[in-house]
Coordinates of C-alpha atoms and ligand atoms in Angstrom, one line a residue:
M1 CA -36.0 16.0 26.0
S2 CA -34.4 19.1 27.6
T3 CA -31.0 18.7 29.0
T4 CA -29.7 21.3 31.1
P5 CA -26.1 23.0 30.8
L6 CA -25.3 21.3 34.5
D7 CA -26.5 17.6 32.9
V8 CA -24.3 17.9 30.0
L9 CA -20.9 19.4 32.5
R10 CA -21.8 16.1 34.8
R11 CA -22.6 13.5 32.4
V12 CA -20.7 14.3 29.4
F13 CA -17.4 16.4 30.6
G14 CA -17.3 14.7 34.4
Y15 CA -17.0 17.6 36.4
E16 CA -19.2 18.4 39.2
E17 CA -19.6 22.3 39.0
F18 CA -19.3 25.5 36.5
R19 CA -16.2 27.2 37.2
G20 CA -16.4 31.3 37.5
E21 CA -18.4 33.0 35.1
Q22 CA -18.9 29.8 32.6
E23 CA -23.0 29.6 33.8
A24 CA -24.0 32.7 33.1
I25 CA -21.9 32.8 29.6
I26 CA -23.7 29.3 28.6
N27 CA -26.9 30.2 30.1
Q28 CA -26.5 33.8 27.3
V29 CA -25.6 31.5 24.6
V30 CA -27.9 28.8 25.3
E31 CA -31.0 31.6 25.6
G32 CA -30.1 32.9 22.0
G33 CA -27.9 35.5 23.2
D34 CA -24.3 36.9 21.7
A35 CA -21.3 37.1 23.8
L36 CA -17.8 38.1 24.3
V37 CA -15.6 36.5 26.2
L38 CA -11.9 37.7 28.0
M39 CA -10.7 34.6 29.8
P40 CA -7.2 33.5 30.6
T41 CA -6.0 30.5 29.2
G42 CA -6.8 27.5 31.0
G43 CA -10.0 29.4 32.5
G44 CA -12.2 27.1 30.8
K45 CA -13.2 28.7 27.7
S46 CA -14.0 26.0 25.5
L47 CA -16.8 24.6 27.5
C48 CA -18.7 27.7 26.9
Y49 CA -19.2 26.9 23.6
Q50 CA -19.3 23.2 23.8
V51 CA -22.0 23.2 26.5
P52 CA -24.2 25.3 24.5
S53 CA -23.7 23.4 21.5
L54 CA -24.8 20.4 23.1
V55 CA -27.7 21.9 24.9
R56 CA -28.9 23.8 22.0
A57 CA -30.7 21.8 18.7
G58 CA -28.1 22.2 15.8
T59 CA -24.1 22.0 15.1
G60 CA -22.4 24.9 16.8
V61 CA -19.7 26.2 14.5
V62 CA -16.6 27.0 16.3
I63 CA -13.6 29.0 14.2
S64 CA -10.5 28.4 15.0
P65 CA -7.6 29.7 13.3
L66 CA -5.5 26.8 14.7
I67 CA -5.9 23.9 11.7
A68 CA -3.0 21.9 13.0
L69 CA -4.7 22.0 16.5
M70 CA -8.2 20.7 15.1
Q71 CA -7.8 17.1 14.8
D72 CA -6.6 17.0 18.4
Q73 CA -9.7 19.0 19.6
V74 CA -12.3 16.4 17.8
D75 CA -10.1 13.5 19.1
A76 CA -10.6 14.7 22.7
L77 CA -14.4 16.0 22.3
R78 CA -15.2 12.2 20.5
A79 CA -13.3 10.2 23.7
L80 CA -16.0 11.9 25.7
G81 CA -18.3 10.7 23.0
V82 CA -19.3 14.0 21.6
R83 CA -20.1 13.9 18.0
A84 CA -17.7 16.2 16.2
G85 CA -15.8 16.7 13.1
F86 CA -13.6 19.6 11.2
L87 CA -13.4 21.2 7.7
N88 CA -9.8 22.0 6.5
S89 CA -7.4 22.2 4.2
T90 CA -5.5 19.3 5.7
Q91 CA -8.1 17.2 4.1
D92 CA -8.9 15.5 1.0
Y93 CA -12.1 15.5 -0.8
Q94 CA -13.6 12.0 0.1
Q95 CA -12.6 13.8 4.3
R96 CA -14.7 16.5 3.5
R97 CA -17.6 14.8 2.3
E98 CA -17.9 12.8 4.9
V99 CA -17.7 15.8 7.4
E100 CA -20.3 17.6 5.5
S101 CA -22.7 14.5 5.3
A102 CA -22.9 14.2 8.7
F103 CA -23.5 17.8 9.3
L104 CA -26.2 17.9 6.9
G105 CA -27.7 14.7 8.7
G106 CA -27.9 16.4 11.6
E107 CA -25.4 13.9 13.5
L108 CA -22.5 16.4 14.3
D109 CA -22.6 18.0 17.8
L110 CA -19.5 20.2 17.0
L111 CA -17.9 21.4 13.5
Y112 CA -14.6 23.1 13.6
L113 CA -13.8 25.4 11.0
A114 CA -10.5 27.6 9.8
P115 CA -11.8 31.0 8.7
E116 CA -10.7 30.7 5.2
R117 CA -13.6 28.1 4.3
L118 CA -16.1 31.0 5.6
R119 CA -15.0 32.9 2.5
L120 CA -15.8 29.8 -0.3
E121 CA -19.5 30.0 -1.1
S122 CA -19.7 26.6 -0.6
T123 CA -19.0 26.5 3.0
V124 CA -21.7 29.4 3.4
E125 CA -24.3 27.9 1.2
L126 CA -23.5 23.9 3.4
L127 CA -23.8 25.7 6.5
G128 CA -27.2 27.1 5.2
R129 CA -29.0 23.8 4.2
G130 CA -27.9 22.4 7.8
K131 CA -29.0 23.3 11.3
V132 CA -26.3 25.8 13.0
A133 CA -26.9 26.1 16.8
L134 CA -24.5 29.2 17.6
F135 CA -21.2 30.1 15.9
A136 CA -18.0 30.4 18.3
I137 CA -15.2 32.5 17.3
D138 CA -12.0 31.3 19.2
E139 CA -8.7 33.2 19.4
A140 CA -10.9 36.3 18.3
H141 CA -7.9 38.9 19.0
C142 CA -7.0 37.5 15.7
V143 CA -9.5 40.5 14.4
S144 CA -7.5 42.8 15.5
Q145 CA -5.1 44.9 13.4
W146 CA -2.5 46.1 16.0
G147 CA -1.7 42.8 17.4
H148 CA 0.8 40.3 16.4
D149 CA -1.8 37.5 15.1
F150 CA -3.9 39.1 13.0
R151 CA -5.9 37.0 10.5
P152 CA -7.4 38.8 7.2
D153 CA -10.0 36.3 7.2
Y154 CA -11.0 37.1 10.7
L155 CA -12.4 40.4 9.6
G156 CA -15.0 38.6 7.4
L157 CA -16.7 37.3 10.5
S158 CA -18.4 40.5 10.6
E159 CA -20.7 39.1 8.4
L160 CA -22.2 36.0 10.3
H161 CA -25.1 37.9 12.0
E162 CA -26.5 38.9 8.6
R163 CA -26.7 35.9 7.3
W164 CA -28.0 34.4 10.4
P165 CA -29.7 36.9 12.7
E166 CA -31.1 34.5 15.0
V167 CA -28.1 32.6 15.6
P168 CA -26.3 33.3 18.7
R169 CA -22.3 34.0 18.7
I170 CA -19.6 33.9 20.8
A171 CA -16.4 35.4 20.8
L172 CA -13.6 33.9 23.1
T173 CA -10.3 35.2 23.9
A174 CA -7.0 35.4 26.4
T175 CA -5.9 38.3 25.4
A176 CA -6.6 41.3 27.9
T177 CA -6.0 44.9 26.7
K178 CA -8.6 47.3 26.9
A179 CA -7.9 48.3 23.4
T180 CA -8.2 44.6 22.0
H181 CA -11.4 44.0 24.1
A182 CA -13.3 47.1 22.1
E183 CA -11.8 46.1 18.8
I184 CA -13.1 42.9 18.9
A185 CA -16.5 43.9 19.6
T186 CA -16.5 46.6 17.1
R187 CA -14.6 44.5 13.7
L188 CA -17.3 41.3 15.0
N189 CA -20.4 44.1 15.1
L190 CA -21.0 42.5 18.5
D191 CA -22.9 45.6 19.8
G192 CA -25.4 43.6 21.5
A193 CA -23.6 41.1 23.1
K194 CA -23.0 40.3 26.9
H195 CA -19.5 40.8 27.8
F196 CA -17.3 38.9 30.3
V197 CA -14.3 40.0 31.4
A198 CA -13.1 37.4 34.2
S199 CA -9.7 37.9 36.4
F200 CA -6.7 37.4 34.5
D201 CA -4.8 36.0 37.4
R202 CA -3.3 32.8 36.9
P203 CA -3.0 31.8 40.5
N204 CA -1.5 28.4 40.2
I205 CA 1.6 30.1 38.0
Q206 CA 4.8 31.0 39.9
Y207 CA 6.3 34.3 38.4
R208 CA 10.0 34.6 38.8
I209 CA 12.2 37.0 37.6
V210 CA 15.9 36.7 38.3
P211 CA 19.4 38.2 37.2
K212 CA 21.0 36.7 34.4
N213 CA 24.7 35.5 35.0
N214 CA 25.2 32.4 33.0
P215 CA 21.5 31.2 31.5
Q216 CA 22.0 28.0 30.4
K217 CA 23.2 26.8 33.7
Q218 CA 20.5 28.2 35.8
L219 CA 18.0 26.7 33.0
L220 CA 20.0 23.4 34.2
E221 CA 19.7 24.3 37.2
L222 CA 15.7 25.1 37.4
L223 CA 15.2 22.1 35.5
R224 CA 16.7 19.7 37.4
T225 CA 16.1 21.0 41.0
E226 CA 12.3 21.7 40.5
H227 CA 11.2 20.2 37.0
A228 CA 12.6 16.9 36.6
G229 CA 10.6 14.7 33.9
D230 CA 8.4 17.7 33.2
A231 CA 7.1 19.4 29.8
G232 CA 7.8 22.8 29.4
I233 CA 8.7 25.6 26.8
V234 CA 12.0 28.0 26.8
Y235 CA 11.8 30.7 24.7
C236 CA 15.0 32.6 22.7
L237 CA 15.2 35.3 20.9
S238 CA 17.2 33.9 18.0
R239 CA 17.4 30.9 16.1
N240 CA 20.9 30.8 17.1
S241 CA 20.5 30.2 20.8
V242 CA 17.5 27.8 20.6
E243 CA 19.6 25.9 18.5
K244 CA 22.1 25.9 21.0
T245 CA 20.4 25.9 23.7
A246 CA 18.1 22.8 22.5
E247 CA 21.4 21.3 22.3
F248 CA 23.1 22.1 26.0
L249 CA 19.8 20.7 27.1
T250 CA 20.1 17.2 25.3
Q251 CA 24.0 17.0 26.1
N252 CA 22.9 17.4 29.9
G253 CA 20.8 14.8 29.6
I254 CA 17.5 16.4 29.3
E255 CA 15.3 15.7 26.0
A256 CA 14.7 19.2 24.0
L257 CA 13.2 19.4 20.8
P258 CA 14.2 22.7 19.0
Y259 CA 11.3 25.2 17.0
H260 CA 11.8 28.2 14.9
A261 CA 10.8 29.6 11.5
G262 CA 14.2 28.4 10.2
L263 CA 13.7 24.3 10.3
D264 CA 11.6 23.5 7.5
S265 CA 8.0 22.8 8.4
R266 CA 7.9 19.1 8.6
T267 CA 10.6 19.1 11.3
R268 CA 8.6 21.9 13.0
A269 CA 5.6 20.2 12.6
A270 CA 7.1 16.6 14.0
N271 CA 8.8 18.6 17.0
Q272 CA 5.4 19.9 17.9
A273 CA 3.5 16.9 17.5
R274 CA 5.5 15.1 19.7
F275 CA 5.8 17.5 22.3
L276 CA 1.9 17.3 22.4
R277 CA 1.8 13.6 22.2
E278 CA 4.5 12.8 24.8
D279 CA 5.0 12.7 28.5
G280 CA 7.5 15.2 29.6
L281 CA 9.2 16.6 26.3
V282 CA 11.1 20.2 26.2
V283 CA 10.7 22.4 23.5
V284 CA 13.6 25.4 22.8
A285 CA 11.4 27.9 20.4
T286 CA 11.6 31.7 19.7
I287 CA 8.0 32.5 20.1
A288 CA 7.1 32.0 16.7
F289 CA 5.6 28.5 18.9
G290 CA 3.1 28.4 21.0
M291 CA -0.4 30.4 19.7
G292 CA -2.8 27.7 20.7
I293 CA -0.4 25.2 22.0
D294 CA -3.6 23.9 24.5
K295 CA -1.4 20.9 26.3
P296 CA -2.9 21.2 29.8
D297 CA 0.4 19.9 31.4
V298 CA 3.2 22.2 30.6
R299 CA 4.8 22.4 33.7
F300 CA 7.1 25.6 33.2
V301 CA 7.8 28.3 30.6
A302 CA 11.2 30.0 30.7
H303 CA 12.4 32.8 29.3
L304 CA 16.2 32.9 28.6
D305 CA 15.4 36.5 26.8
L306 CA 13.3 39.5 27.8
P307 CA 10.0 39.6 25.8
K308 CA 9.4 42.5 24.0
S309 CA 6.2 43.3 25.8
V310 CA 3.8 42.6 29.0
E311 CA 1.4 41.4 26.4
G312 CA 3.4 39.0 25.1
Y313 CA 5.8 37.9 28.0
Y314 CA 1.6 37.3 29.5
Q315 CA 0.6 35.2 26.7
E316 CA 3.7 33.2 26.7
T317 CA 3.8 32.4 30.3
G318 CA 0.4 31.7 29.8
R319 CA 0.9 28.9 28.2
A320 CA 2.2 27.1 31.8
G321 CA -0.5 25.4 33.9
R322 CA -3.7 25.1 32.0
D323 CA -4.9 22.4 34.2
G324 CA -4.5 24.7 37.3
L325 CA -1.8 22.4 38.9
P326 CA 1.4 24.3 40.0
S327 CA 3.8 25.8 37.3
T328 CA 7.0 28.0 37.0
A329 CA 7.3 31.3 34.7
W330 CA 10.8 31.9 35.3
L331 CA 12.7 34.6 33.3
A332 CA 16.0 35.8 33.3
Y333 CA 17.2 38.9 32.5
G334 CA 19.8 40.9 32.4
L335 CA 22.0 44.2 31.0
Q336 CA 22.5 42.8 28.0
D337 CA 18.7 42.2 27.0
V338 CA 17.9 46.3 27.6
V339 CA 21.1 47.1 25.4
Q340 CA 20.2 44.5 22.7
Q341 CA 16.0 45.5 22.8
R342 CA 16.6 49.3 23.0
K343 CA 19.2 48.8 19.5
M344 CA 16.2 46.6 18.0
I345 CA 14.0 49.3 18.4
D346 CA 16.3 52.2 17.2
T347 CA 17.0 50.1 14.0
S348 CA 13.7 49.2 13.7
E349 CA 11.3 50.0 10.9
G350 CA 8.7 51.9 10.7
D351 CA 7.7 55.8 11.5
E352 CA 8.8 57.3 14.6
A353 CA 5.2 56.6 16.3
H354 CA 5.9 53.1 16.0
R355 CA 9.2 53.3 17.3
R356 CA 7.5 54.9 20.4
R357 CA 4.8 52.6 20.9
L358 CA 7.7 49.7 20.7
A359 CA 9.6 51.7 23.6
T360 CA 6.7 52.0 25.6
H361 CA 5.8 48.5 25.5
L362 CA 9.7 47.6 26.5
D363 CA 9.4 50.2 29.2
A364 CA 6.2 48.5 30.7
M365 CA 8.2 45.0 30.9
L366 CA 11.5 46.3 32.2
A367 CA 9.3 48.0 34.9
L368 CA 7.8 44.4 35.5
C369 CA 11.3 43.1 35.8
E370 CA 12.5 45.6 37.6
T371 CA 10.1 46.1 40.8
V372 CA 10.2 45.4 44.0
E373 CA 6.4 44.9 44.5
C374 CA 4.5 42.0 43.7
R375 CA 5.0 40.6 40.6
R376 CA 1.5 39.7 40.0
V377 CA 0.0 42.6 41.2
Q378 CA 1.8 44.9 38.9
L379 CA 0.9 42.4 36.1
L380 CA -2.8 42.6 36.6
N381 CA -2.6 46.3 37.0
Y382 CA -1.0 46.4 33.4
F383 CA -4.5 44.5 32.5
G384 CA -6.3 47.4 34.5
Q385 CA -7.3 44.7 37.1
A386 CA -6.9 45.1 41.0
A387 CA -5.2 42.5 42.9
G388 CA -3.2 42.4 46.8
P389 CA 0.3 40.7 47.1
C390 CA 0.2 37.2 46.1
G391 CA 2.5 35.3 48.2
N392 CA 3.6 33.2 45.0
C393 CA 5.7 35.1 43.1
D394 CA 9.5 35.7 43.5
T395 CA 9.5 39.1 45.1
C396 CA 6.6 38.2 47.5
L397 CA 8.7 35.3 48.5
T398 CA 12.0 36.7 48.8
P399 CA 11.5 40.3 49.0
P400 CA 14.0 42.3 47.1
E401 CA 15.3 45.7 48.9
A402 CA 14.9 48.7 47.6
W403 CA 17.9 51.5 48.5
D404 CA 18.8 54.9 47.8
G405 CA 20.9 54.7 44.6
T406 CA 21.5 58.0 44.0
I407 CA 25.3 58.5 45.0
P408 CA 26.3 55.3 42.8
A409 CA 24.3 56.6 40.2
Q410 CA 26.0 60.1 40.3
K411 CA 29.2 58.3 40.1
L412 CA 28.3 56.1 36.8
L413 CA 26.9 58.8 35.1
S414 CA 29.4 61.4 35.8
T415 CA 32.3 58.9 34.3
V416 CA 30.0 59.0 31.1
Y417 CA 29.6 62.5 31.5
R418 CA 33.4 62.9 31.3
L419 CA 34.6 60.8 28.5
Q420 CA 32.0 62.3 26.4
H421 CA 32.7 65.7 27.4
E422 CA 36.4 65.8 28.3
R423 CA 37.3 63.1 26.1
R424 CA 34.8 63.3 23.3
Q425 CA 34.9 59.3 23.8
K426 CA 31.7 56.8 24.5
F427 CA 32.2 53.8 26.0
G428 CA 29.9 50.5 26.9
A429 CA 29.1 49.1 30.4
G430 CA 32.6 47.2 30.8
Q431 CA 35.1 49.9 30.3
I432 CA 32.9 51.9 32.8
I433 CA 32.8 49.7 35.4
D434 CA 36.3 48.9 34.8
I435 CA 37.1 52.7 35.5
L436 CA 34.8 52.8 38.8
L437 CA 36.1 50.3 40.1
G438 CA 40.0 51.6 39.8
K439 CA 40.8 48.6 37.1
S440 CA 44.3 49.3 35.4
T441 CA 43.1 47.2 32.1
P442 CA 45.2 47.6 28.9
K443 CA 42.5 49.3 27.7
V444 CA 42.5 51.8 30.6
Q445 CA 46.1 52.3 30.1
Q446 CA 45.8 52.7 26.3
H447 CA 42.9 55.3 26.7
R448 CA 44.7 57.3 29.6
H449 CA 41.3 56.2 31.7
H450 CA 43.7 55.8 35.1
E451 CA 43.9 59.4 34.7
L452 CA 40.4 60.3 34.8
T453 CA 39.2 61.9 38.5
V454 CA 36.6 59.4 38.8
F455 CA 38.9 56.1 38.3
G456 CA 38.3 54.0 40.9
V457 CA 35.8 56.0 43.0
G458 CA 33.0 53.4 43.0
T459 CA 35.0 50.7 44.8
E460 CA 31.7 50.0 47.1
L461 CA 30.2 47.9 44.7
S462 CA 31.0 44.5 43.1
E463 CA 31.0 44.5 39.2
G464 CA 27.9 42.8 39.1
E465 CA 26.6 45.1 41.4
W466 CA 27.5 48.2 39.1
R467 CA 26.0 45.9 36.0
G468 CA 22.9 45.7 37.9
V469 CA 23.1 49.6 38.2
V470 CA 23.7 50.4 34.5
R471 CA 20.6 47.7 33.6
Q472 CA 18.6 49.5 36.3
L473 CA 19.5 53.3 35.2
L474 CA 18.6 52.2 31.2
A475 CA 15.2 50.7 32.7
Q476 CA 14.7 54.3 34.0
G477 CA 15.7 56.1 31.1
L478 CA 18.1 57.7 33.1
L479 CA 20.9 56.5 30.8
A480 CA 20.7 55.0 27.1
V481 CA 22.8 53.4 24.5
E482 CA 23.6 54.1 21.1
G483 CA 24.8 52.4 18.2
D484 CA 26.5 48.7 17.7
Y485 CA 28.7 48.8 20.3
G486 CA 26.3 49.4 23.0
T487 CA 28.1 52.7 24.0
L488 CA 26.5 54.6 26.8
V489 CA 25.1 58.0 26.7
L490 CA 23.4 60.3 29.1
T491 CA 19.5 61.6 28.5
D492 CA 17.8 64.4 29.8
G493 CA 16.9 62.4 32.8
S494 CA 20.5 62.1 33.5
G495 CA 21.0 65.6 33.9
D496 CA 18.3 65.3 36.9
V497 CA 20.8 63.1 38.8
L498 CA 23.8 64.8 38.5
G499 CA 22.3 68.1 39.2
R500 CA 20.5 66.5 42.4
R501 CA 17.2 67.3 41.5
R502 CA 16.2 63.9 41.5
E503 CA 16.6 60.2 43.7
V504 CA 17.6 57.2 42.1
R505 CA 15.6 54.3 44.1
L506 CA 17.0 50.8 43.2
R507 CA 16.2 47.2 43.6
R508 CA 19.0 44.8 45.3
E509 CA 18.7 41.2 44.0
P510 CA 17.7 39.2 47.4
K511 CA 20.8 36.5 47.6
R512 CA 19.0 33.2 46.8
E513 CA 16.2 32.2 44.2
P514 CA 13.1 31.6 46.0
R515 CA 11.8 27.2 45.8
A516 CA 8.8 26.0 46.8
P517 CA 6.4 26.5 48.7
R518 CA 3.7 26.8 46.0
T519 CA 0.9 28.0 47.4
A520 CA -1.3 28.2 44.5
K521 CA -4.8 29.2 46.1
K522 CA -7.1 27.5 44.2
A523 CA -7.7 25.0 41.6
V524 CA -4.9 23.1 42.4
V525 CA -5.3 19.0 43.0
E526 CA -2.9 18.0 46.2
M527 CA -1.4 14.6 46.1
P528 CA -0.6 12.6 49.1
P529 CA 3.5 11.2 48.2
E530 CA 2.5 8.0 48.9
A531 CA -0.2 8.5 45.7
A532 CA 3.0 9.6 43.5
P533 CA 3.7 5.8 42.5
V534 CA 0.2 5.1 41.4
F535 CA 0.4 8.2 40.0
D536 CA 3.0 7.3 38.0
K537 CA 2.1 3.7 37.2
L538 CA -1.5 5.6 36.0
R539 CA 0.4 7.7 33.9
A540 CA 2.3 4.7 32.1
W541 CA -0.9 3.3 31.5
R542 CA -2.4 6.5 29.9
A543 CA 0.6 6.6 27.8
G544 CA 0.3 2.7 26.2
T545 CA -3.1 3.7 25.6
A546 CA -2.5 7.1 23.9
K547 CA 0.3 5.5 21.5
E548 CA -2.5 2.5 20.8
Q549 CA -4.8 5.3 19.6
G550 CA -2.5 7.7 17.8
V551 CA -3.8 10.5 20.2
P552 CA -2.0 13.3 22.9
A553 CA -1.8 11.2 26.1
Y554 CA -4.4 14.2 27.7
V555 CA -6.8 13.2 25.5
I556 CA -7.1 10.0 27.4
F557 CA -7.4 11.5 30.9
H558 CA -5.6 14.7 32.5
D559 CA -2.9 14.6 34.7
A560 CA -5.2 16.8 37.4
T561 CA -7.8 13.8 36.6
L562 CA -5.0 10.9 37.4
R563 CA -3.8 12.5 40.5
Q564 CA -7.0 12.5 41.8
I565 CA -7.7 8.6 41.2
A566 CA -4.3 7.9 42.3
T567 CA -5.2 9.8 45.8
A568 CA -9.0 8.7 46.1
Q569 CA -7.6 4.6 44.8
P570 CA -11.6 3.6 44.2
S571 CA -12.4 0.2 43.9
T572 CA -15.4 0.5 41.8
L573 CA -16.7 1.9 38.9
E574 CA -19.1 4.0 40.5
Q575 CA -16.6 5.2 43.0
L576 CA -14.4 6.0 40.0
G577 CA -17.2 8.1 38.2
G578 CA -17.2 10.4 40.7
V579 CA -13.9 11.6 39.8
S580 CA -13.7 14.9 38.5
G581 CA -13.1 14.6 34.8
V582 CA -14.5 11.3 34.7
G583 CA -17.9 11.4 32.3
E584 CA -20.1 8.8 31.4
N585 CA -18.2 7.9 28.1
K586 CA -14.7 7.7 29.5
L587 CA -16.0 5.7 32.6
A588 CA -17.5 3.0 30.5
K589 CA -14.3 3.0 27.8
Y590 CA -11.6 3.1 30.3
G591 CA -13.2 2.4 33.9
Q592 CA -12.6 -1.0 33.9
Q593 CA -9.2 -0.8 33.2
I594 CA -7.7 2.0 35.5
L595 CA -9.6 -0.1 37.8
D596 CA -6.8 -3.1 36.8
V597 CA -4.1 -0.9 37.0
L598 CA -5.0 0.0 40.6
A599 CA -5.6 -3.2 41.7
G600 CA -2.5 -4.1 39.8
Ligands
LIG701 P1 -8.8 27.9 27.8 O1 -9.3 27.3 26.5 O2 -9.6 29.0 28.4 O3 -7.6 27.9 27.6 P2 -9.6 25.1 29.0 O4 -10.9 25.3 27.8 O5 -8.9 24.2 28.0 O6 -9.5 26.7 28.8 O7 -9.8 24.2 30.2 C1 -8.9 24.8 30.6 C2 -8.7 23.5 31.7 O8 -9.8 23.2 32.8 C3 -9.3 21.7 30.5 O9 -8.5 20.8 31.6 C4 -10.7 21.8 31.7 O10 -11.1 20.8 31.3 C5 -10.8 22.0 32.3 N1 -12.0 22.5 33.2 C6 -12.8 23.9 32.6 N2 -14.0 24.0 33.2 C7 -14.2 23.1 34.1 C8 -15.3 23.0 35.5 N3 -16.0 23.5 35.1 N4 -14.6 22.1 35.9 C9 -13.6 21.2 36.3 N5 -12.7 21.4 35.2 C10 -12.8 22.1 34.0
LIG702 ZN1 3.6 38.0 44.6

């Protein structure tokens, strides 16, 4: 009895065709070869090991560090009629015994394991007594010591090949950099593996980076006008701002839960579980939140503070829109972010090389913020992938102007120079801008700054525009901040500007924030407006069913599937079975209920 991968895809998962390189990857593993897969979040990595596990004899063993998610992953598979189980530290002896005997009895298609379990001789021995179809190493970047998710237990996985030379291995990650890619291949001994590197573009995510003035208010505006009732994640740098922002949203009628390392683990787990299970909740979090959040319907990711690196930004924003539906990645960014991050680097522990690395990361992030080109092009170039302007980012939708800022830059730098050299004084951006604007504040009077020749020479720009100039000079390394008060000082590059040896190109912010049109190219399920009430009815039915079963809503059906049902309005089980995402098992289980909802 031989089933093909395509049979499994259609019958079990209810999908018509493979996406991108899924088919090639699956064939490689089905035939017993190793694979290393780099694919963005939402690209469809899970099927790459789930399908081969169902096609090959034996159990597919999935190694994953995300213990908290195993229950949901297994529930999702069981809902499809796949025989799945997991072994981790959250289970008691009896629960483990049941899974073990199912495995030994050949009654499991998939077995999820935490990496630390493989360190136990008893686990290795257990696997030795049963039949393993393949090893899938999920979140494979955890083997990289330089990455931020390093797990020592992952290093031990290099031994799988020696113990089970005939069992194919597939390592998967959504981390895109070349360095991590190479490190995974070496550390996991994947010499003979075929490498599959997908495009890291996420066409359904609309990237937007806006100047920060009143971040909470800006956020509220975004949520009210574009994401009412949507699930989303808001990232803040500090615990304190997490708490404050969650409170602010809640006071304004948006249900928001805080998540940070300072909360006790019970509260954290409860908030995460609610976010995964309920529709339309917002989590406000530090970056401690998110790894392996595979909730498919996160509609927006908002950053109220600047991420430390482009990798971080890409990972965090990547949690939006796994289901391929239009989603927003929104970042508010301002002068204070640059000041704060430069300061954090200066005071960080570690040697000079480490600080230089942090600075390089920050510079790349700043370059992304200040670009006048397509954000997506810049982002993909960073990962070594070429692309053309996307039409679905803020710079494509409302192109900012580039302008020659050499003269304002000279005025500003010479003010800093005069204070530093004529007065032996250093001041922050506020005072420098007051001087340029010729504002006679008490602080100006006190320091007799109105007597400087540069006093009042900068009235051609507004205060906000001057802040933009300072921010961009900092971003370009033509100005630096120092000390606890964020005082401005000159850099080597400043001399070139003052000496007229170099031009300064600046970005002028567009007057308005771009809104739709959301022209995400592929993978988007359009829904005509008249289908919306039907979709809401289906969502309500799904919420009730999910609650009854104690599983996340998306385990029952994904939004994308419900949208298609709402649009097609099938009247028979057969028609319903033709909708993408409705496999045999779900059709048998929920088909009639759906038809009843549609008829009712
Ligand atoms: P990843 O693990 O790469 O982040 P997932 O495996 O969670 O991505 O897949 C993302 C979404 O795409 C899921 O909702 C999944 O069901 C869907 N999907 C994956 N492959 C296909 C396919 N061939 N056809 C339709 N939907 C797919
Ligand atoms: Zn673009």
